[in-house]
Coordinates of C-alpha atoms in Angstrom, one line a residue:
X1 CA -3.2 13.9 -38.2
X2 CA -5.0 17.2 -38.4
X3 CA -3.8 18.2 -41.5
X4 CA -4.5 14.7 -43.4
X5 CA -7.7 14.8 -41.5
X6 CA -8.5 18.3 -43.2
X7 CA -8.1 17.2 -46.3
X8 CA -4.1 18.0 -46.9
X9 CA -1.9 15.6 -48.7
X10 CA 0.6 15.5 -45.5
X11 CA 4.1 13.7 -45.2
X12 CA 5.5 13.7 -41.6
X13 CA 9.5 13.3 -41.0
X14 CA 10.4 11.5 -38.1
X15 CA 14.2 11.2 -36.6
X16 CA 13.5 7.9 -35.2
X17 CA 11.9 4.7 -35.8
X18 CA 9.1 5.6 -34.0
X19 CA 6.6 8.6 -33.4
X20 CA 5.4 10.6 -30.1
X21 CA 8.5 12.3 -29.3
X22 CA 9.0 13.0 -25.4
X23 CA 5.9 10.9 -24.9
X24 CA 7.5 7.7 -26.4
X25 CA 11.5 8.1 -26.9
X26 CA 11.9 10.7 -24.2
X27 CA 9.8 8.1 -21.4
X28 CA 8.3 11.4 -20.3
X29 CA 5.2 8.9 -20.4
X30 CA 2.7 11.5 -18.4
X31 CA 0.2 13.8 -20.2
X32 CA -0.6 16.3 -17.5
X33 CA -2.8 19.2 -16.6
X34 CA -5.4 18.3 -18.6
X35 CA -8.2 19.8 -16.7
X36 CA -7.7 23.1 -14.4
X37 CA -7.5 22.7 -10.3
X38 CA -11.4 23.0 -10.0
X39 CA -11.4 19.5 -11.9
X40 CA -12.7 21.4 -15.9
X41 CA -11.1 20.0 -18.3
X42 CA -9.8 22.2 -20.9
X43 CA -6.6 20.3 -23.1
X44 CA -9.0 17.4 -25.6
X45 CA -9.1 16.8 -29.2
X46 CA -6.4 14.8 -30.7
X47 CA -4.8 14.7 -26.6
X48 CA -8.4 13.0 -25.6
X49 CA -8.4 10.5 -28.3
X50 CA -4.9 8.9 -27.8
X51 CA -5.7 8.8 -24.0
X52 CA -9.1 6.7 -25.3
X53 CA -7.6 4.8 -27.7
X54 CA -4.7 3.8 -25.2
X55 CA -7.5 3.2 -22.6
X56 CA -8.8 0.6 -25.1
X57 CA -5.9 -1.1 -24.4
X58 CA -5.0 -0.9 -21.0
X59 CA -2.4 1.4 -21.6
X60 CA -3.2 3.8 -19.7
X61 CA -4.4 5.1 -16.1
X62 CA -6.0 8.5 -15.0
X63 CA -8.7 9.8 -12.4
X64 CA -12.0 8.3 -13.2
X65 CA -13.9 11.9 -14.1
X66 CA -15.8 12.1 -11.5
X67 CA -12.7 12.4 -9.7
X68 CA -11.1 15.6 -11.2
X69 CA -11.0 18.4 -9.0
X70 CA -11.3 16.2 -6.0
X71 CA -10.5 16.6 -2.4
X72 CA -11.0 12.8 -1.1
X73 CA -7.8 12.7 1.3
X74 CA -7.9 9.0 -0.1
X75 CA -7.0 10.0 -3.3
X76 CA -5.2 12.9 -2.6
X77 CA -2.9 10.3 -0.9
X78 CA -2.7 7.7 -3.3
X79 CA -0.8 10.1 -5.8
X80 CA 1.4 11.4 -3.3
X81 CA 2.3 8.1 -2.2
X82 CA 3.0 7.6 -5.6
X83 CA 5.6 10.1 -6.0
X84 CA 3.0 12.2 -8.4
X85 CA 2.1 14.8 -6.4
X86 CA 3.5 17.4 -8.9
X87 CA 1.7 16.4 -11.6
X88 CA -1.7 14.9 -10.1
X89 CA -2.0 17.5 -7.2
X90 CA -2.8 20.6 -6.1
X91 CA -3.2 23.1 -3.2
X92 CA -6.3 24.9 -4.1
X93 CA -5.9 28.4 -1.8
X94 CA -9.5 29.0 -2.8
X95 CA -10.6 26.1 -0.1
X96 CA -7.1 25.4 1.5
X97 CA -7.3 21.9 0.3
X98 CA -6.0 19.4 -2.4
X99 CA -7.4 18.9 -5.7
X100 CA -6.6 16.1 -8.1
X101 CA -6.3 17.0 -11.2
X102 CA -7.2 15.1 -14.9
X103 CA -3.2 13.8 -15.8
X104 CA -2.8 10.4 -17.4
X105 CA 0.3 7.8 -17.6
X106 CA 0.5 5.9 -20.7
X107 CA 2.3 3.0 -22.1
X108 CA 5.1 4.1 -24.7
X109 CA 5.0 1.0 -26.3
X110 CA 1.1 0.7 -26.9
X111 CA 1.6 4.4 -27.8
X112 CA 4.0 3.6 -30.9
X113 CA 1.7 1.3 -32.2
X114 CA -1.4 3.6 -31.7
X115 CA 0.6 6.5 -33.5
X116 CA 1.4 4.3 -36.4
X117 CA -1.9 3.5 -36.9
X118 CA -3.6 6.6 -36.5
X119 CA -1.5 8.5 -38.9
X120 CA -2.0 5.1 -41.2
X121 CA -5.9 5.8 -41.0
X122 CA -5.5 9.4 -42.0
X123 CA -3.3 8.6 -44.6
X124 CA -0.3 10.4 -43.5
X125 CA 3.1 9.4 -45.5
X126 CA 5.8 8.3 -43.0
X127 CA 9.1 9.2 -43.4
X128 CA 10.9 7.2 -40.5
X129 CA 14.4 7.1 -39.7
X130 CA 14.7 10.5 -41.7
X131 CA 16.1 13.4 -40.2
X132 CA 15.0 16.7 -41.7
X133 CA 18.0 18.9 -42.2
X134 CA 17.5 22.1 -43.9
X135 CA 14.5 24.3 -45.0
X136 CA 14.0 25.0 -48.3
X137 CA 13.5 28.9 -48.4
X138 CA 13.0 30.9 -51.4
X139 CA 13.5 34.6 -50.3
X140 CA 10.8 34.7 -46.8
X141 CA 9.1 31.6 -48.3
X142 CA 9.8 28.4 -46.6
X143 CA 9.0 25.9 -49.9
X144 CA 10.0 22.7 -48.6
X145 CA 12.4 20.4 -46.5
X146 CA 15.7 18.8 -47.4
X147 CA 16.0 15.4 -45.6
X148 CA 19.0 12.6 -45.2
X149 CA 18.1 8.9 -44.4
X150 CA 19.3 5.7 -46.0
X151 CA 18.4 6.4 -49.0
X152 CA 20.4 9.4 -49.5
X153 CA 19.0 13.2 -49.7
X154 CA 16.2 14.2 -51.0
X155 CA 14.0 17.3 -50.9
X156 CA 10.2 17.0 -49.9
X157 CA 8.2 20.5 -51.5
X158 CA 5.5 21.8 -49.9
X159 CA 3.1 25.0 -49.7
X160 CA 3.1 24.3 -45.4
X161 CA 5.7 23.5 -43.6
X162 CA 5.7 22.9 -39.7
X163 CA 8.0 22.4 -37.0
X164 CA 7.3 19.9 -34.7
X165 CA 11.0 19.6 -34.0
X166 CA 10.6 20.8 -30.4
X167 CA 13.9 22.8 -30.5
X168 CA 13.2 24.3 -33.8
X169 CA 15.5 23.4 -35.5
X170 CA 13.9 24.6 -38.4
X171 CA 13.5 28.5 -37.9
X172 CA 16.4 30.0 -37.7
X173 CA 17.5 28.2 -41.1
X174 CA 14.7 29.7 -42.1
X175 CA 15.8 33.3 -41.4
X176 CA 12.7 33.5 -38.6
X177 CA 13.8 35.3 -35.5
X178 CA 14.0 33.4 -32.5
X179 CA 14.6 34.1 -29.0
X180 CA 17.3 32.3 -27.1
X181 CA 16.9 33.8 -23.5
X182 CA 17.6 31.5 -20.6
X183 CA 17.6 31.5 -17.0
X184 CA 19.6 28.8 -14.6
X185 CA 16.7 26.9 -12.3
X186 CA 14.3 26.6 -14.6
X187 CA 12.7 23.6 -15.6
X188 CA 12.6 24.4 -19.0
X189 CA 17.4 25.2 -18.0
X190 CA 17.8 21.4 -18.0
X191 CA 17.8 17.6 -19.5
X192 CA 15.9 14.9 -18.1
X193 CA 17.6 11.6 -18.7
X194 CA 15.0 8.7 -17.7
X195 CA 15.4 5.1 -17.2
X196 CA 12.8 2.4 -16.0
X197 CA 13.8 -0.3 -13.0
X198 CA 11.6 -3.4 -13.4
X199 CA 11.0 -6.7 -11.2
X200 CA 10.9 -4.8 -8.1
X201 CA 8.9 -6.4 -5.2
X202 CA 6.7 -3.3 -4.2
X203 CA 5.8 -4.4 -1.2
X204 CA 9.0 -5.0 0.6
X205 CA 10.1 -1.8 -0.2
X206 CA 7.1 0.1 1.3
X207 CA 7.4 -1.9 4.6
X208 CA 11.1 -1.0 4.3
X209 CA 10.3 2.2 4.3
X210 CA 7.6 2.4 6.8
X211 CA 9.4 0.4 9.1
X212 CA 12.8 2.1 9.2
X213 CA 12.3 5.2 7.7
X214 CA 15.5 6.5 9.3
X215 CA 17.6 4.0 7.6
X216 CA 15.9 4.9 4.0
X217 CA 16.4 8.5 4.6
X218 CA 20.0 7.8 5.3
X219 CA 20.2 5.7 2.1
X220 CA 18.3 8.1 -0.3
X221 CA 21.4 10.9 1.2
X222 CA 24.4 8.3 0.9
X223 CA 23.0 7.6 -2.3
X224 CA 22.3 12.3 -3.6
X225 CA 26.0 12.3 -2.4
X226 CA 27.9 9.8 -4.4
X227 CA 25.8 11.1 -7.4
X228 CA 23.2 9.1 -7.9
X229 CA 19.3 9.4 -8.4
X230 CA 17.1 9.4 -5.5
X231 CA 13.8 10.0 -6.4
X232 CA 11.9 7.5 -8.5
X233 CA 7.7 7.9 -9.4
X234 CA 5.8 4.8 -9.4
X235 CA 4.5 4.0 -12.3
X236 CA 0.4 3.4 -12.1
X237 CA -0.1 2.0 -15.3
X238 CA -1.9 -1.8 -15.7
X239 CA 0.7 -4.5 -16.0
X240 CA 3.2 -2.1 -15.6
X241 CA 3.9 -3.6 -11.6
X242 CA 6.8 -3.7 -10.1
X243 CA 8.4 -0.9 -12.2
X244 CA 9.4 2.7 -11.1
X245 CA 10.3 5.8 -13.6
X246 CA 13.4 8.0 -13.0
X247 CA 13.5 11.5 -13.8
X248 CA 17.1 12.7 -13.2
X249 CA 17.4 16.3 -14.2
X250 CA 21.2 17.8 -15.4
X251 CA 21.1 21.5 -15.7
X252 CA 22.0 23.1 -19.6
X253 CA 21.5 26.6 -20.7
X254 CA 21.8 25.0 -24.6
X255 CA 20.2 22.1 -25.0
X256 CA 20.9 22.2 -28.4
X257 CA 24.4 21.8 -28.2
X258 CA 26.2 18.7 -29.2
X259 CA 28.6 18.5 -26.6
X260 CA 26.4 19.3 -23.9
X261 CA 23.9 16.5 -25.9
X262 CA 26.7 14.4 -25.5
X263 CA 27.5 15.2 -22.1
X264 CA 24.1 14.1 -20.7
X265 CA 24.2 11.2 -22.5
X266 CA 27.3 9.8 -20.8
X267 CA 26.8 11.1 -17.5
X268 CA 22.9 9.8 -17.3
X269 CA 24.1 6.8 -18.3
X270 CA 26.9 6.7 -15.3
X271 CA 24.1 7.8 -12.6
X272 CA 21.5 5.4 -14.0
X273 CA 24.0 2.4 -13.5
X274 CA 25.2 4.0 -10.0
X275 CA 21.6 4.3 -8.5
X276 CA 20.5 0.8 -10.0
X277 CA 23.2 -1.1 -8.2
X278 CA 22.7 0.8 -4.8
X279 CA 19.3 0.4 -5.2
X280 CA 19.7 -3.4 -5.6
X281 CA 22.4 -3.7 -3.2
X282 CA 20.9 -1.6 0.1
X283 CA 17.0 -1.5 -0.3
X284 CA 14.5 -4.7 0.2
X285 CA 12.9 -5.2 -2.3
X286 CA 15.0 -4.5 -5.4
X287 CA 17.5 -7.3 -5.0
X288 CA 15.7 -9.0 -8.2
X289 CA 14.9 -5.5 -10.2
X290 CA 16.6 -5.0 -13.6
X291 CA 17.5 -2.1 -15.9
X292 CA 13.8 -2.3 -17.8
X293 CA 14.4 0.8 -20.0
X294 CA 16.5 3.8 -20.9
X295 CA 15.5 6.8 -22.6
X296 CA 17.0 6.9 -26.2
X297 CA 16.0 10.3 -26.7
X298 CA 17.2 12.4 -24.1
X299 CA 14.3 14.7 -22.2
X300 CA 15.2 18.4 -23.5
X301 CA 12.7 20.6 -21.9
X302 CA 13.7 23.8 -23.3
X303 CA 15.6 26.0 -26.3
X304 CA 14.7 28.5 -28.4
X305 CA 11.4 30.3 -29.3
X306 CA 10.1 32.0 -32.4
X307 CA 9.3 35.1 -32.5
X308 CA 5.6 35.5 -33.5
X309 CA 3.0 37.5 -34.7
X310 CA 2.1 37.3 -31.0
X311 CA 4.4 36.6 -28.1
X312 CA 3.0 34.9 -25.1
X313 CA 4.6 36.6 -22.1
X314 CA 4.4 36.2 -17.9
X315 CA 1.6 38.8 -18.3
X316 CA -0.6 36.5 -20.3
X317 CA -0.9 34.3 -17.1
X318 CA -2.8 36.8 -15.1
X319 CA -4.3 38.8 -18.0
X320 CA -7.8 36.3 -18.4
X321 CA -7.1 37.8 -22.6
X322 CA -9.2 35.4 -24.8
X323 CA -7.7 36.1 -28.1
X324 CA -10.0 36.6 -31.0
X325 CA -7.4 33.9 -32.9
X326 CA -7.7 31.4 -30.0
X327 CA -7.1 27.7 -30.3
X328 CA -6.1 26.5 -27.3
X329 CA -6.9 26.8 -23.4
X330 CA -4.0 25.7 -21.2
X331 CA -4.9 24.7 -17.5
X332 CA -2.4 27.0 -15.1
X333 CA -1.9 24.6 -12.2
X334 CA 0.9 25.9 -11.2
X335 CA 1.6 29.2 -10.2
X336 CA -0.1 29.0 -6.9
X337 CA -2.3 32.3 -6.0
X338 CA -2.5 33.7 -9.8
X339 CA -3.4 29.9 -10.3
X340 CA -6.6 30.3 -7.6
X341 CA -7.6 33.9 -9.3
X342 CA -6.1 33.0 -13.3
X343 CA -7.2 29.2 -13.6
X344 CA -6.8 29.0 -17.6
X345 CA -4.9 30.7 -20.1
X346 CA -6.0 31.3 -23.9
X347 CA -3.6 30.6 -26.6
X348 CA -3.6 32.8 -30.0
X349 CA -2.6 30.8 -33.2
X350 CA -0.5 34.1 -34.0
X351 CA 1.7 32.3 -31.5
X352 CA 2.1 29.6 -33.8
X353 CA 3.6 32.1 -36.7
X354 CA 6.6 33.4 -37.3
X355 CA 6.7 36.9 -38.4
X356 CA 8.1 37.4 -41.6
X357 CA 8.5 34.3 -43.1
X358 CA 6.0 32.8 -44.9
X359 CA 5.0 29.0 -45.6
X360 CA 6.3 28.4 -41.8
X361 CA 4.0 27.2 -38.9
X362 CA 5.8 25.7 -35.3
X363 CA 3.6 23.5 -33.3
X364 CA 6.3 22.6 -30.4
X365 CA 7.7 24.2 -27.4
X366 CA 9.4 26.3 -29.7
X367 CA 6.2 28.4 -30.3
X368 CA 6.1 32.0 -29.8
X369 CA 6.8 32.6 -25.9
X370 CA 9.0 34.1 -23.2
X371 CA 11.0 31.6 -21.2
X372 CA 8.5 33.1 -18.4
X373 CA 5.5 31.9 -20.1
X374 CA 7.6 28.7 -22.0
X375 CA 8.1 27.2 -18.5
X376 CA 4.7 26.4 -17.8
X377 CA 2.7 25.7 -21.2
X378 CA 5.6 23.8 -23.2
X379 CA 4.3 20.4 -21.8
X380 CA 3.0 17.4 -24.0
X381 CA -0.2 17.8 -24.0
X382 CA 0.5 21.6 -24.8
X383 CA 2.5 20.8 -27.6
X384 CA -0.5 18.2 -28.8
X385 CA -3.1 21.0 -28.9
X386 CA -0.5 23.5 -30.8
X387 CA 0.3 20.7 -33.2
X388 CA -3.2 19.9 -34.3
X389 CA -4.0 23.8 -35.0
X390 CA -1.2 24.0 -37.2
X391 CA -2.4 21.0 -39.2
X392 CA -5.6 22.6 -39.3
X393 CA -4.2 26.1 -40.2
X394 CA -2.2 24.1 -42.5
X395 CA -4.8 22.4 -44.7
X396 CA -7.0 25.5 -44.9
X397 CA -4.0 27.8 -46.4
X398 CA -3.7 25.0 -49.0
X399 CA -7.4 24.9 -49.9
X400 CA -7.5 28.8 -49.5
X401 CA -4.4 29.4 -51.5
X402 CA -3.1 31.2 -48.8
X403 CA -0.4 31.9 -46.7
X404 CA -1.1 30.7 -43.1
X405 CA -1.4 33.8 -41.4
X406 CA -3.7 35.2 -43.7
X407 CA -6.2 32.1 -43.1
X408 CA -9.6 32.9 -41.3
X409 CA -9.8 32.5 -37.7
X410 CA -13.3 31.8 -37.6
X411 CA -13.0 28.8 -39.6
X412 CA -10.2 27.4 -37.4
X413 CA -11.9 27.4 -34.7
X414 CA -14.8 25.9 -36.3
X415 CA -13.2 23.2 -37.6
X416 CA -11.4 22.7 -34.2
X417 CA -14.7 22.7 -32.5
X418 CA -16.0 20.0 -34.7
X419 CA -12.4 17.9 -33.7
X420 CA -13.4 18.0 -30.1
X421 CA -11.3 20.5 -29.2
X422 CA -12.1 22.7 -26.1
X423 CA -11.8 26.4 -26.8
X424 CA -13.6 29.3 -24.6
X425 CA -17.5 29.7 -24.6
X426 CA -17.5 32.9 -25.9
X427 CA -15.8 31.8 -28.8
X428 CA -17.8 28.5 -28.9
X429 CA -21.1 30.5 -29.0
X430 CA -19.8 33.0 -31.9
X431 CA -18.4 29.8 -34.3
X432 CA -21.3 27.6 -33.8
X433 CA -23.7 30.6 -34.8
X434 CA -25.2 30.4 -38.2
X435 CA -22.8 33.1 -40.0
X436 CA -19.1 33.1 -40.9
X437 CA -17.1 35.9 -41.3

């Protein structure tokens, strides 16, 4: 979208039938951290307008604004209730109380159909049901992608390419360097594999649980020990009622691995069917609830990184840097006391190139990081922000006759201002001045 928006003649390659990635395919249908704990919001542009245009619809819930950085106990308790804590609340240790934060739900339906036309009004060309295989790479030069589909193989030039692959698959093809470094526990160590349960009649359940919650705790354990998934998040979205999202989680140091791919894909399937039919058989409430939805594209959450001009590290988090080259400002929500004293973190768009190789931008949570820094700013909305920089980095190499890294940073932002984007105010005040360098 930013790219055609800037002016780029721009074909997209998409695996599936469909666009949005994790957002749509994946079911991770939650675009979190939005704003900081203190209720600012910082992640907007392209992120803000799909929220709007999803809102239009009905397709979407959030905090009414007013409501970001909250401490009503009401609300605070609405989204625990809800199973959301983690990504609607927390513990600001500047006050000692809960904050609510700007995160929004979405429909991944409505958002399929919003994506489609979006990229339709920009005049993006689609290329769906195409998998892009190979880089084309004429000595450090990425020229171009060889994809497969239906139709055969074909080879799509280009002066930009970028990687919105999430796992990269791109780079090391490519001859970029990447960083494969992964510790067990992590979020970003495992697949998600989520399924939806529909027609479930909320209200028996909560007085199920309220009135013998001895017996559901005993249930929820009987059900962790023959394998199944316990914990579900209610989903808040209008017209969505009576359905609840599961997030089952199944540890991998290479997500990127076809037999561990495969792997998960049997065994979520085995501990989706085993938790529906406990659910239905032993909690009120679910005796009419169905299989609505499963994820056909499994949640990977981690992988490799480029390394980049810059490399985002752990002491980024707590350093307050803003980067001459910066194009993004993540919310940290969730490192606790560094969060209280480190609320934001800047992003550099060196971050977003690869050193060495030219014609090459990754806009994904394959971007230039440490698995430190990778576990907390590799989300969707994260990923959102990185891609439409790129697009925009992209477009103004073409019309410069550049290579992306050589672009000018003042522009960027410029142009990134003028998209809605939120970037720092003492770059804000330099780019909206009357001179560019």
């Amino acid at each position: 979208l930013a790219a055609a928006r800037s002016g780029a003649d721009t074909v997209l390659v998409e695996r599936y039938g469909h666009l949005g990635g994790m957002a749509t395919g994946g079911l991770v249908t939650i675009i979190p951290n939005l704003s900081n704990i203190n209720g600012e919001q910082q992640i907007a542009g392209i992120c803000q307008e799909l929220v709007d245009r999803l809102d239009a619809r009905g397709a979407t819930d959030y905090p009414k604004k007013e409501d970001w950085g909250s401490t009503n106990e009401t609300l605070v308790k609405h989204y625990i209730d809800s199973n959301l804590a983690w990504f609607y609340i927390r513990e600001d240790l500047n006050i000692g109380k809960k904050r609510v934060l700007y995160t929004a739900l979405t429909d991944p339906e409505i958002l399929k159909c919003e994506l489609n036309t979006m990229m339709e009004e920009a005049g993006v060309k689609l290329y769906l049901h195409s998998w892009g295989t190979r880089p084309i790479v004429d000595g450090n030069k990425v020229k171009g992608v060889f994809i497969e589909n239906k139709s055969g193989r074909q080879a799509i030039l280009a002066k930009v390419v970028i990687d919105c692959t999430g796992d990269g698959d791109l780079l090391q093809p490519a001859g970029a360097e990447c960083d494969t470094r992964m510790i067990p526990g992590l979020r970003i160590a495992a697949f998600a594999f989520p399924f939806w349960i529909g027609n479930i009649h909320m209200q028996k359940v909560e007085e199920f649980k309220a009135s013998q919650p001895d017996k559901h705790a005993e249930l929820m354990q009987d059900l962790g020990k023959q394998g199944g998934a316990a914990f579900y998040l209610k989903d808040l979205v209008k017209h969505h009622d009576g359905v609840v999202w599961f997030h089952p989680f199944f540890p991998s140091l290479n997500q990127a691995d076809i037999n561990e791919i495969n792997r998960v894909e049997l065994e979520g399937r085995k501990k989706m069917l085993l938790s529906y039919e406990f659910y239905r058989k032993n909690v009120p409430g679910f005796e009419n609830s169905y299989i609505a939805l499963s994820s056909p594209q499994l949640g990977i959450q981690g992988g490799q990184r480029v390394v980049g001009e810059y490399v985002c590290t752990e002491k980024d988090i707590t350093s307050d840097e803003i980067f001459d080259d910066t194009i993004a400002v993540f919310p940290d929500n969730d490192n606790g006391e560094i969060s209280a004293r480190h609320p934001n973190v800047c992003i550099p768009y060196r971050s977003l190139v690869p050193k060495k190789i030219d014609g090459l931008l990754v806009a994904c949570r394959a971007f230039s990081s440490e698995y430190q820094f990778n576990e907390y700013f590799n989300l969707i909305p994260h990923c959102i922000a990185m891609g439409q920089a790129a697009g925009t980095a992209a477009a103004l190499a073409v019309q410069a006759g550049v290579q992306p890294r050589a672009i000018d940073y003042y522009v960027l932002q410029k142009q990134l201002l003028h998209q809605g984007v939120i970037l720092p105010a003492k770059i804000k005040k330099l780019r909206q001045g009357a001179g560019v360098s």
